[in-house]
């Protein structure tokens, strides 16, 4: 996103805004543009970003002259590579707001609650929302992208929910989203954190359009010269037509996820996690490097994360996104309170020894009863996300 990153870098030097906001004239309306402005951290989503983006999106939604919204990331390496893990780690290390109950983790509760509320809002905006999913789109980045009406990937895009490696699970509505991936493929992605190339992301239903690497300038030019209809539904179709005309020609290329989808389905079609885990573990020495790496990542990951992901996807089937986000908030706070998330971040990002000490240490310890007990919390004053329909 060279043009926007240039603009955002200028403003970053002047006042270091967490998000660069802009409105551009577009035919008979205006385009609202929001650029996550932290390229040095791969645009990791912070609480400041959430608190800036949420009200601006609602403001643009109310403005009938805003015909479309574009979300992008500064720099060339990522749209958004995840959430604010360092901030969460500091809050857990300092014990900010801790107590005997997960609900009392003040910073974690605030961060996850507001992030999930933002993600839910994106799913329900009437205004067309285009996400420019360049480079890494992971974790919190998937949460922002998933609800957009028009999700763009590029040849260098890499999408993943890698939370098993840090003691979390595919949150931000990830368990709701991944359960809808064809042929149980989402369960494989949740358990292994495997990265998807652009074509695989479209096949999995996590993206909609593949544009050329240098397509940003052409996209902006097309958006600015379009005469938009007044009807919101018609504007969605107008943006679809525009993006379809800019798409990179299809060459029939299949990434490893689509190539191996039948094998992936055979591994994850089991009714219980233990059988799926064993089947995926059997791929650790597979001659295909992508499959082998996925299995090895699962085996090194947190058993509790695998159980939570599996339990949430089972319970979330048929639920609304709001219902799933409520369960995810409860489970995320358990991850913070019980230590796995803190330990996972320590091993990956702080000490960087890549030798986490998970608790529970085995899948047998993280059994079905363990998972069931961690997707519900008792909120005496009502769940903080109770209003999400």
Coordinates of C-alpha atoms in Angstrom, one line a residue:
X1 CA 0.0 0.0 0.0
X2 CA 2.7 2.4 -1.0
X3 CA 0.5 5.5 -1.6
X4 CA -1.2 5.3 1.8
X5 CA 1.9 4.2 3.6
X6 CA 3.6 7.3 2.3
X7 CA 0.8 9.5 3.6
X8 CA 0.6 7.8 6.9
X9 CA 4.4 7.9 7.4
X10 CA 4.2 11.7 7.0
X11 CA 1.6 11.9 9.7
X12 CA 3.4 9.4 11.9
X13 CA 6.5 11.6 11.9
X14 CA 4.3 14.7 12.8
X15 CA 2.0 13.3 15.5
X16 CA 2.3 9.5 15.4
X17 CA -1.4 8.8 14.9
X18 CA -2.3 5.2 15.5
X19 CA -4.6 5.3 12.5
X20 CA -4.4 7.6 9.5
X21 CA -7.9 8.7 8.4
X22 CA -8.8 10.3 5.1
X23 CA -11.9 11.1 3.0
X24 CA -11.6 11.3 -0.8
X25 CA -14.2 12.6 -3.2
X26 CA -15.7 9.8 -5.3
X27 CA -18.0 10.8 -8.1
X28 CA -21.2 11.9 -6.2
X29 CA -20.0 10.8 -2.8
X30 CA -16.9 10.3 -0.6
X31 CA -14.7 7.3 0.3
X32 CA -13.7 6.9 3.9
X33 CA -10.2 5.5 4.3
X34 CA -8.6 4.2 7.5
X35 CA -5.0 3.0 7.5
X36 CA -3.6 1.2 10.5
X37 CA -0.4 3.2 11.1
X38 CA 2.1 1.0 12.9
X39 CA 4.2 -0.6 10.1
X40 CA 7.1 -1.4 12.5
X41 CA 4.9 -3.8 14.4
X42 CA 3.2 -5.1 11.2
X43 CA 0.2 -2.9 12.2
X44 CA -0.6 -4.9 15.3
X45 CA -4.0 -3.9 16.6
X46 CA -3.8 -1.9 19.8
X47 CA -6.5 -0.7 22.1
X48 CA -5.8 2.9 20.9
X49 CA -6.5 1.7 17.3
X50 CA -9.7 0.0 18.4
X51 CA -10.9 3.1 20.2
X52 CA -10.2 5.3 17.2
X53 CA -11.6 3.0 14.5
X54 CA -14.9 2.0 16.1
X55 CA -16.4 5.5 16.4
X56 CA -15.1 6.6 13.0
X57 CA -16.7 3.6 11.3
X58 CA -20.0 4.3 13.0
X59 CA -19.7 8.0 12.0
X60 CA -19.1 7.0 8.4
X61 CA -22.0 4.6 8.6
X62 CA -24.4 7.5 9.5
X63 CA -23.0 9.8 6.8
X64 CA -25.1 9.1 3.7
X65 CA -22.4 10.8 1.5
X66 CA -19.9 8.1 2.5
X67 CA -20.4 5.6 -0.3
X68 CA -17.7 3.0 0.7
X69 CA -15.1 2.5 3.4
X70 CA -11.6 1.2 2.8
X71 CA -9.4 -0.4 5.6
X72 CA -5.7 -0.9 4.9
X73 CA -2.3 -1.1 6.6
X74 CA 0.7 1.2 6.4
X75 CA 3.9 -0.2 4.9
X76 CA 4.3 -3.1 2.5
X77 CA 4.4 -6.1 4.8
X78 CA 1.0 -6.4 6.4
X79 CA -2.5 -5.3 6.7
X80 CA -2.6 -6.4 10.4
X81 CA -0.5 -9.3 11.8
X82 CA -2.5 -9.6 15.0
X83 CA -3.4 -8.0 18.3
X84 CA -1.5 -6.2 21.0
X85 CA 0.3 -9.1 22.6
X86 CA 2.9 -7.0 24.3
X87 CA 0.2 -4.9 26.0
X88 CA -1.6 -8.0 27.1
X89 CA 1.6 -9.5 28.4
X90 CA 2.5 -6.5 30.5
X91 CA -1.0 -6.4 32.0
X92 CA -0.8 -10.1 33.0
X93 CA 2.7 -9.7 34.3
X94 CA 1.8 -6.7 36.4
X95 CA -1.4 -8.4 37.6
X96 CA -3.4 -5.4 36.6
X97 CA -6.9 -5.9 38.0
X98 CA -6.3 -9.6 38.7
X99 CA -8.3 -11.6 41.2
X100 CA -9.6 -15.0 41.7
X101 CA -12.0 -14.6 38.7
X102 CA -11.0 -14.1 35.1
X103 CA -13.4 -11.2 34.8
X104 CA -11.2 -9.1 37.0
X105 CA -8.3 -8.9 34.4
X106 CA -9.1 -5.3 33.8
X107 CA -6.9 -4.6 30.7
X108 CA -7.5 -7.9 29.0
X109 CA -11.3 -7.6 29.5
X110 CA -11.3 -4.1 28.1
X111 CA -9.1 -5.0 25.1
X112 CA -11.0 -8.1 24.1
X113 CA -14.4 -6.6 24.8
X114 CA -13.8 -3.5 22.7
X115 CA -12.0 -5.4 19.9
X116 CA -14.8 -7.9 19.6
X117 CA -17.4 -5.1 19.6
X118 CA -15.5 -3.5 16.7
X119 CA -15.3 -6.8 14.8
X120 CA -19.0 -7.4 15.3
X121 CA -19.8 -3.9 14.0
X122 CA -17.9 -4.4 10.8
X123 CA -20.0 -7.5 10.1
X124 CA -23.1 -5.4 10.3
X125 CA -22.3 -2.2 8.5
X126 CA -24.6 -1.3 5.7
X127 CA -22.0 0.7 3.9
X128 CA -19.7 -1.4 1.7
X129 CA -16.4 -2.1 3.4
X130 CA -13.3 -3.1 1.4
X131 CA -10.3 -4.5 3.3
X132 CA -6.9 -4.4 1.4
X133 CA -5.4 -7.6 2.8
X134 CA -1.8 -7.2 1.8
X135 CA 1.0 -9.3 3.3
X136 CA 0.3 -10.8 6.7
X137 CA -3.3 -10.9 7.8
X138 CA -3.4 -12.8 11.1
X139 CA -5.3 -13.0 14.4
X140 CA -6.8 -9.5 15.0
X141 CA -6.3 -8.7 11.3
X142 CA -8.6 -11.6 10.4
X143 CA -11.1 -10.2 12.9
X144 CA -11.1 -6.9 11.0
X145 CA -11.2 -8.5 7.6
X146 CA -13.7 -11.2 8.2
X147 CA -16.8 -9.0 8.4
X148 CA -15.9 -6.8 5.5
X149 CA -18.2 -7.0 2.5
X150 CA -15.3 -6.9 0.0
X151 CA -12.1 -8.7 1.1
X152 CA -9.1 -8.2 -1.2
X153 CA -5.9 -10.3 -1.1
X154 CA -2.8 -10.0 -3.1
X155 CA -0.2 -12.5 -4.4
X156 CA 1.9 -11.9 -1.3
X157 CA -1.0 -12.2 1.2
X158 CA -0.6 -14.8 4.0
X159 CA -3.7 -15.4 6.2
X160 CA -3.7 -17.4 9.4
X161 CA -5.1 -17.8 12.9
X162 CA -1.9 -18.9 14.7
X163 CA -3.1 -18.6 18.3
X164 CA -2.3 -22.2 19.2
X165 CA 1.4 -21.1 19.3
X166 CA 0.7 -18.5 22.0
X167 CA -1.8 -20.2 24.3
X168 CA -4.9 -18.6 22.9
X169 CA -7.4 -19.8 20.2
X170 CA -8.9 -18.3 17.0
X171 CA -10.9 -15.5 18.7
X172 CA -12.2 -12.3 17.2
X173 CA -15.1 -14.4 15.8
X174 CA -12.5 -16.8 14.4
X175 CA -14.2 -19.9 15.7
X176 CA -17.5 -18.8 14.1
X177 CA -15.7 -18.0 10.8
X178 CA -13.5 -21.2 10.6
X179 CA -16.4 -23.5 11.3
X180 CA -17.8 -22.2 8.0
X181 CA -14.7 -23.2 5.9
X182 CA -15.5 -26.1 3.5
X183 CA -14.9 -29.7 4.4
X184 CA -13.9 -29.1 8.0
X185 CA -10.9 -27.2 6.8
X186 CA -11.4 -24.5 9.4
X187 CA -10.7 -27.0 12.2
X188 CA -7.4 -27.9 10.6
X189 CA -6.5 -24.2 10.4
X190 CA -7.5 -23.6 14.1
X191 CA -5.4 -26.6 15.3
X192 CA -2.3 -25.9 13.2
X193 CA -2.2 -22.2 12.6
X194 CA -1.3 -23.0 9.0
X195 CA -0.9 -20.0 6.7
X196 CA -3.1 -19.6 3.6
X197 CA -1.9 -18.2 0.3
X198 CA -4.2 -15.8 -1.6
X199 CA -5.9 -18.5 -3.7
X200 CA -6.4 -20.7 -0.7
X201 CA -7.9 -17.9 1.3
X202 CA -10.5 -17.4 -1.4
X203 CA -11.2 -21.1 -1.6
X204 CA -11.6 -21.2 2.2
X205 CA -14.1 -18.3 2.1
X206 CA -11.8 -15.9 4.0
X207 CA -11.3 -13.5 1.0
X208 CA -13.2 -12.6 -2.2
X209 CA -10.9 -11.0 -4.7
X210 CA -7.3 -11.4 -5.9
X211 CA -5.8 -8.2 -7.2
X212 CA -2.3 -7.6 -8.6
X213 CA 0.5 -6.6 -6.2
X214 CA 0.6 -3.1 -7.7
X215 CA -3.2 -2.7 -7.8
X216 CA -3.6 0.0 -5.1
X217 CA -3.3 3.0 -7.4
X218 CA -5.7 1.5 -10.0
X219 CA -8.2 0.7 -7.2
X220 CA -8.0 4.3 -5.8
X221 CA -8.4 5.7 -9.3
X222 CA -11.5 3.5 -10.0
X223 CA -13.1 4.4 -6.6
X224 CA -12.6 8.1 -7.2
X225 CA -14.1 8.1 -10.7
X226 CA -17.2 5.9 -9.9
X227 CA -20.7 7.4 -9.9
X228 CA -22.3 5.6 -7.0
X229 CA -26.0 4.7 -6.8
X230 CA -28.0 6.0 -3.8
X231 CA -29.2 2.6 -2.6
X232 CA -26.9 0.9 -0.2
X233 CA -27.4 -2.5 -1.6
X234 CA -26.7 -1.2 -5.1
X235 CA -23.5 0.3 -3.8
X236 CA -22.4 -3.2 -2.8
X237 CA -23.0 -4.5 -6.3
X238 CA -21.2 -1.4 -7.7
X239 CA -18.1 -2.1 -5.7
X240 CA -18.2 -5.8 -6.6
X241 CA -18.3 -4.9 -10.3
X242 CA -15.4 -2.5 -9.9
X243 CA -13.2 -5.1 -8.1
X244 CA -14.1 -7.9 -10.5
X245 CA -12.8 -5.7 -13.3
X246 CA -9.5 -5.2 -11.5
X247 CA -8.9 -8.8 -10.5
X248 CA -5.7 -10.6 -11.5
X249 CA -6.4 -13.2 -14.2
X250 CA -7.0 -16.6 -12.9
X251 CA -4.4 -19.2 -13.8
X252 CA -5.9 -22.3 -12.1
X253 CA -3.3 -22.2 -9.4
X254 CA -4.2 -24.1 -6.2
X255 CA -2.3 -23.6 -3.0
X256 CA -1.5 -26.4 -0.6
X257 CA -4.7 -26.1 1.4
X258 CA -6.9 -26.7 -1.6
X259 CA -4.6 -29.3 -3.0
X260 CA -4.8 -31.3 0.2
X261 CA -8.3 -30.5 1.2
X262 CA -9.6 -34.1 1.0
X263 CA -6.8 -35.3 3.3
X264 CA -7.5 -32.4 5.6
X265 CA -11.2 -33.3 5.7
X266 CA -10.3 -36.9 6.5
X267 CA -8.2 -35.8 9.4
X268 CA -10.8 -33.4 10.8
X269 CA -14.1 -35.1 10.1
X270 CA -13.8 -37.1 13.4
X271 CA -16.4 -36.4 16.1
X272 CA -13.8 -35.9 18.8
X273 CA -10.7 -33.8 19.1
X274 CA -8.4 -36.7 20.2
X275 CA -9.0 -38.6 16.9
X276 CA -8.5 -35.4 14.8
X277 CA -5.3 -34.6 16.8
X278 CA -3.9 -38.0 16.2
X279 CA -4.7 -37.9 12.5
X280 CA -3.0 -34.5 12.0
X281 CA 0.0 -35.6 14.2
X282 CA 0.5 -38.4 11.6
X283 CA 1.3 -35.7 9.0
X284 CA 4.4 -34.5 10.9
X285 CA 6.7 -36.4 8.5
X286 CA 4.6 -35.8 5.4
X287 CA 6.7 -35.1 2.3
X288 CA 4.7 -32.0 1.7
X289 CA 6.5 -29.3 3.7
X290 CA 3.3 -27.2 4.3
X291 CA 1.4 -30.2 5.8
X292 CA 4.4 -31.3 7.9
X293 CA 4.9 -27.8 9.2
X294 CA 1.3 -27.5 10.1
X295 CA 1.3 -30.8 12.1
X296 CA 4.5 -29.9 13.9
X297 CA 3.1 -26.5 14.9
X298 CA 0.1 -28.2 16.4
X299 CA 2.2 -30.7 18.3
X300 CA 4.3 -27.8 19.8
X301 CA 1.2 -25.7 20.5
X302 CA -0.9 -25.4 23.6
X303 CA -3.2 -28.4 24.2
X304 CA -5.6 -26.1 26.1
X305 CA -5.8 -23.9 23.0
X306 CA -6.7 -26.9 20.8
X307 CA -9.4 -27.9 23.2
X308 CA -10.9 -24.4 23.4
X309 CA -10.9 -24.0 19.7
X310 CA -12.6 -27.4 19.2
X311 CA -15.1 -26.8 21.9
X312 CA -16.0 -23.3 20.7
X313 CA -16.5 -24.5 17.1
X314 CA -18.8 -27.3 18.3
X315 CA -20.8 -25.0 20.5
X316 CA -20.9 -22.2 18.0
X317 CA -22.4 -24.1 15.2
X318 CA -25.8 -22.5 14.4
X319 CA -25.1 -19.6 16.8
X320 CA -25.1 -16.0 15.9
X321 CA -21.8 -14.2 15.7
X322 CA -22.7 -12.2 18.9
X323 CA -23.3 -15.5 20.8
X324 CA -20.0 -16.9 19.7
X325 CA -18.1 -13.6 20.7
X326 CA -19.6 -13.9 24.1
X327 CA -18.2 -17.4 24.5
X328 CA -14.9 -16.3 23.1
X329 CA -14.6 -13.4 25.5
X330 CA -15.1 -15.8 28.5
X331 CA -12.6 -18.3 27.1
X332 CA -10.0 -15.6 26.3
X333 CA -10.1 -14.3 29.9
X334 CA -9.6 -17.8 31.2
X335 CA -6.5 -18.0 28.9
X336 CA -5.2 -14.8 30.5
X337 CA -6.0 -15.8 34.1
X338 CA -4.7 -19.3 34.0
X339 CA -1.3 -18.5 32.4
X340 CA -1.1 -20.1 29.0
X341 CA -1.4 -16.9 27.1
X342 CA 1.3 -15.2 29.2
X343 CA 3.6 -18.2 28.8
X344 CA 3.0 -18.4 25.1
X345 CA 3.8 -14.7 24.6
X346 CA 6.9 -15.0 26.8
X347 CA 8.3 -17.9 24.8
X348 CA 7.6 -16.4 21.4
X349 CA 8.1 -12.7 21.8
X350 CA 9.8 -11.9 25.1
X351 CA 12.5 -14.4 25.9
X352 CA 12.2 -15.9 22.4
X353 CA 13.3 -19.3 23.6
X354 CA 10.4 -21.0 21.9
X355 CA 10.1 -23.5 24.8
X356 CA 6.7 -22.8 26.4
X357 CA 5.6 -24.7 29.4
X358 CA 1.9 -25.3 28.8
X359 CA -0.6 -26.0 31.5
X360 CA -2.4 -28.2 30.9
X361 CA 0.6 -30.0 29.4
X362 CA -1.3 -32.7 27.4
X363 CA -4.5 -33.1 25.5
X364 CA -5.5 -35.7 28.1
X365 CA -5.3 -33.0 30.8
X366 CA -7.2 -30.6 28.6
X367 CA -10.1 -32.9 28.3
X368 CA -13.7 -32.2 27.2
X369 CA -14.8 -31.2 30.7
X370 CA -11.9 -28.8 31.0
X371 CA -12.9 -27.1 27.8
X372 CA -16.6 -26.9 28.7
X373 CA -15.8 -25.2 32.0
X374 CA -13.9 -22.4 30.2
X375 CA -16.3 -21.1 27.6
X376 CA -18.8 -19.7 30.1
X377 CA -18.3 -17.2 32.9
X378 CA -20.8 -16.0 35.5
X379 CA -21.4 -12.3 35.0
X380 CA -23.5 -11.1 38.0
X381 CA -24.3 -7.8 36.2
X382 CA -24.9 -9.3 32.8
X383 CA -22.4 -10.2 30.0
X384 CA -20.5 -7.1 28.7
X385 CA -21.4 -8.2 25.1
X386 CA -25.0 -9.1 25.9
X387 CA -26.2 -6.4 23.5
X388 CA -24.5 -8.0 20.4
X389 CA -27.4 -9.5 18.4

